[in-house]
PDB file of C-alpha atoms in Angstrom:
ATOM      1  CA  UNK A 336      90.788  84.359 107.526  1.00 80.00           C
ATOM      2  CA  UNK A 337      89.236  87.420 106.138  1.00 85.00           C
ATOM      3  CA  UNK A 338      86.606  88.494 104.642  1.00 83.00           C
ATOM      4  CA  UNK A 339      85.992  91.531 102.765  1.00 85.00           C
ATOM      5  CA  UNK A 340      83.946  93.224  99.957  1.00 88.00           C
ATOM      6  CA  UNK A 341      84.152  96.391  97.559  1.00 88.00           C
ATOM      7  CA  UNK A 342      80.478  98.412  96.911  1.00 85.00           C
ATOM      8  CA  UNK A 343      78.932 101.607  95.413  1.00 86.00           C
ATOM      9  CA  UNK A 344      77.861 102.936  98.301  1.00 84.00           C
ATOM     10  CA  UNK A 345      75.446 105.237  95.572  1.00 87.00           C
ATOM     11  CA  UNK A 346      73.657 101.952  94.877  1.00 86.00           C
ATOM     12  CA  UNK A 347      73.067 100.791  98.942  1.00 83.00           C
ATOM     13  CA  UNK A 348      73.639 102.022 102.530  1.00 85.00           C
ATOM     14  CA  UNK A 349      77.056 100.402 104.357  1.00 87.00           C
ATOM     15  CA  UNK A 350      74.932  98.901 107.211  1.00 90.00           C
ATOM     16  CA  UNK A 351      73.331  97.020 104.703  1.00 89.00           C
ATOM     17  CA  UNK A 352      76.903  95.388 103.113  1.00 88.00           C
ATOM     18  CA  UNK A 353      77.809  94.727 106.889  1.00 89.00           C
ATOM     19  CA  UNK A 354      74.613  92.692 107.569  1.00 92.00           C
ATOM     20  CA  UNK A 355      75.285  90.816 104.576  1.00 92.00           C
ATOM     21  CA  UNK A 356      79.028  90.088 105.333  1.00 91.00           C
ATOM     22  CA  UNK A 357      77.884  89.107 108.871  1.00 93.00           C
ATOM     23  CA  UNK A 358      75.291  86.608 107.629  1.00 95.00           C
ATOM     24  CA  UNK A 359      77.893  85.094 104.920  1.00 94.00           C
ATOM     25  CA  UNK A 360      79.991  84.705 108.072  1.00 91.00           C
ATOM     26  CA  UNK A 361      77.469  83.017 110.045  1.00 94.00           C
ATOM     27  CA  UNK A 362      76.939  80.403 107.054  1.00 92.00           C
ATOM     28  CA  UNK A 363      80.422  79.958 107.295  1.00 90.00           C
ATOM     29  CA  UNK A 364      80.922  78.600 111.052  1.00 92.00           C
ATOM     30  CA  UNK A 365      77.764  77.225 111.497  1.00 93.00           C
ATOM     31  CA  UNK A 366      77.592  74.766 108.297  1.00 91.00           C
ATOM     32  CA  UNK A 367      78.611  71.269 108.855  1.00 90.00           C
ATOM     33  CA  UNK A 368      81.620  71.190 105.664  1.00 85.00           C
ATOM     34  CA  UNK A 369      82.105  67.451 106.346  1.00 89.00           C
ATOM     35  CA  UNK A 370      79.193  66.438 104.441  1.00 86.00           C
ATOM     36  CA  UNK A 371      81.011  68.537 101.208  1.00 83.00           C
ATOM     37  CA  UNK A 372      83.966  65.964 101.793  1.00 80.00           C
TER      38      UNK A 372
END
């Protein structure tokens, strides 16, 4: 899948949007979703 988001970049840096994408990301594979079954 993808994953993507839309930002002022007047209101904070790119690199900061990446690192956030990255850690949603990282949430995503790493949680164990049978438990929300």
């Amino acid at each position: 899948g993808n994953l993507a988001m839309a930002w002022d970049h007047r209101a904070f840096d790119g690199a900061y949007a990446a690192g956030f994408l990255v850690r949603v990301k990282e949430l995503l594979e790493t949680r164990d979703w049978t438990q929300e079954l």
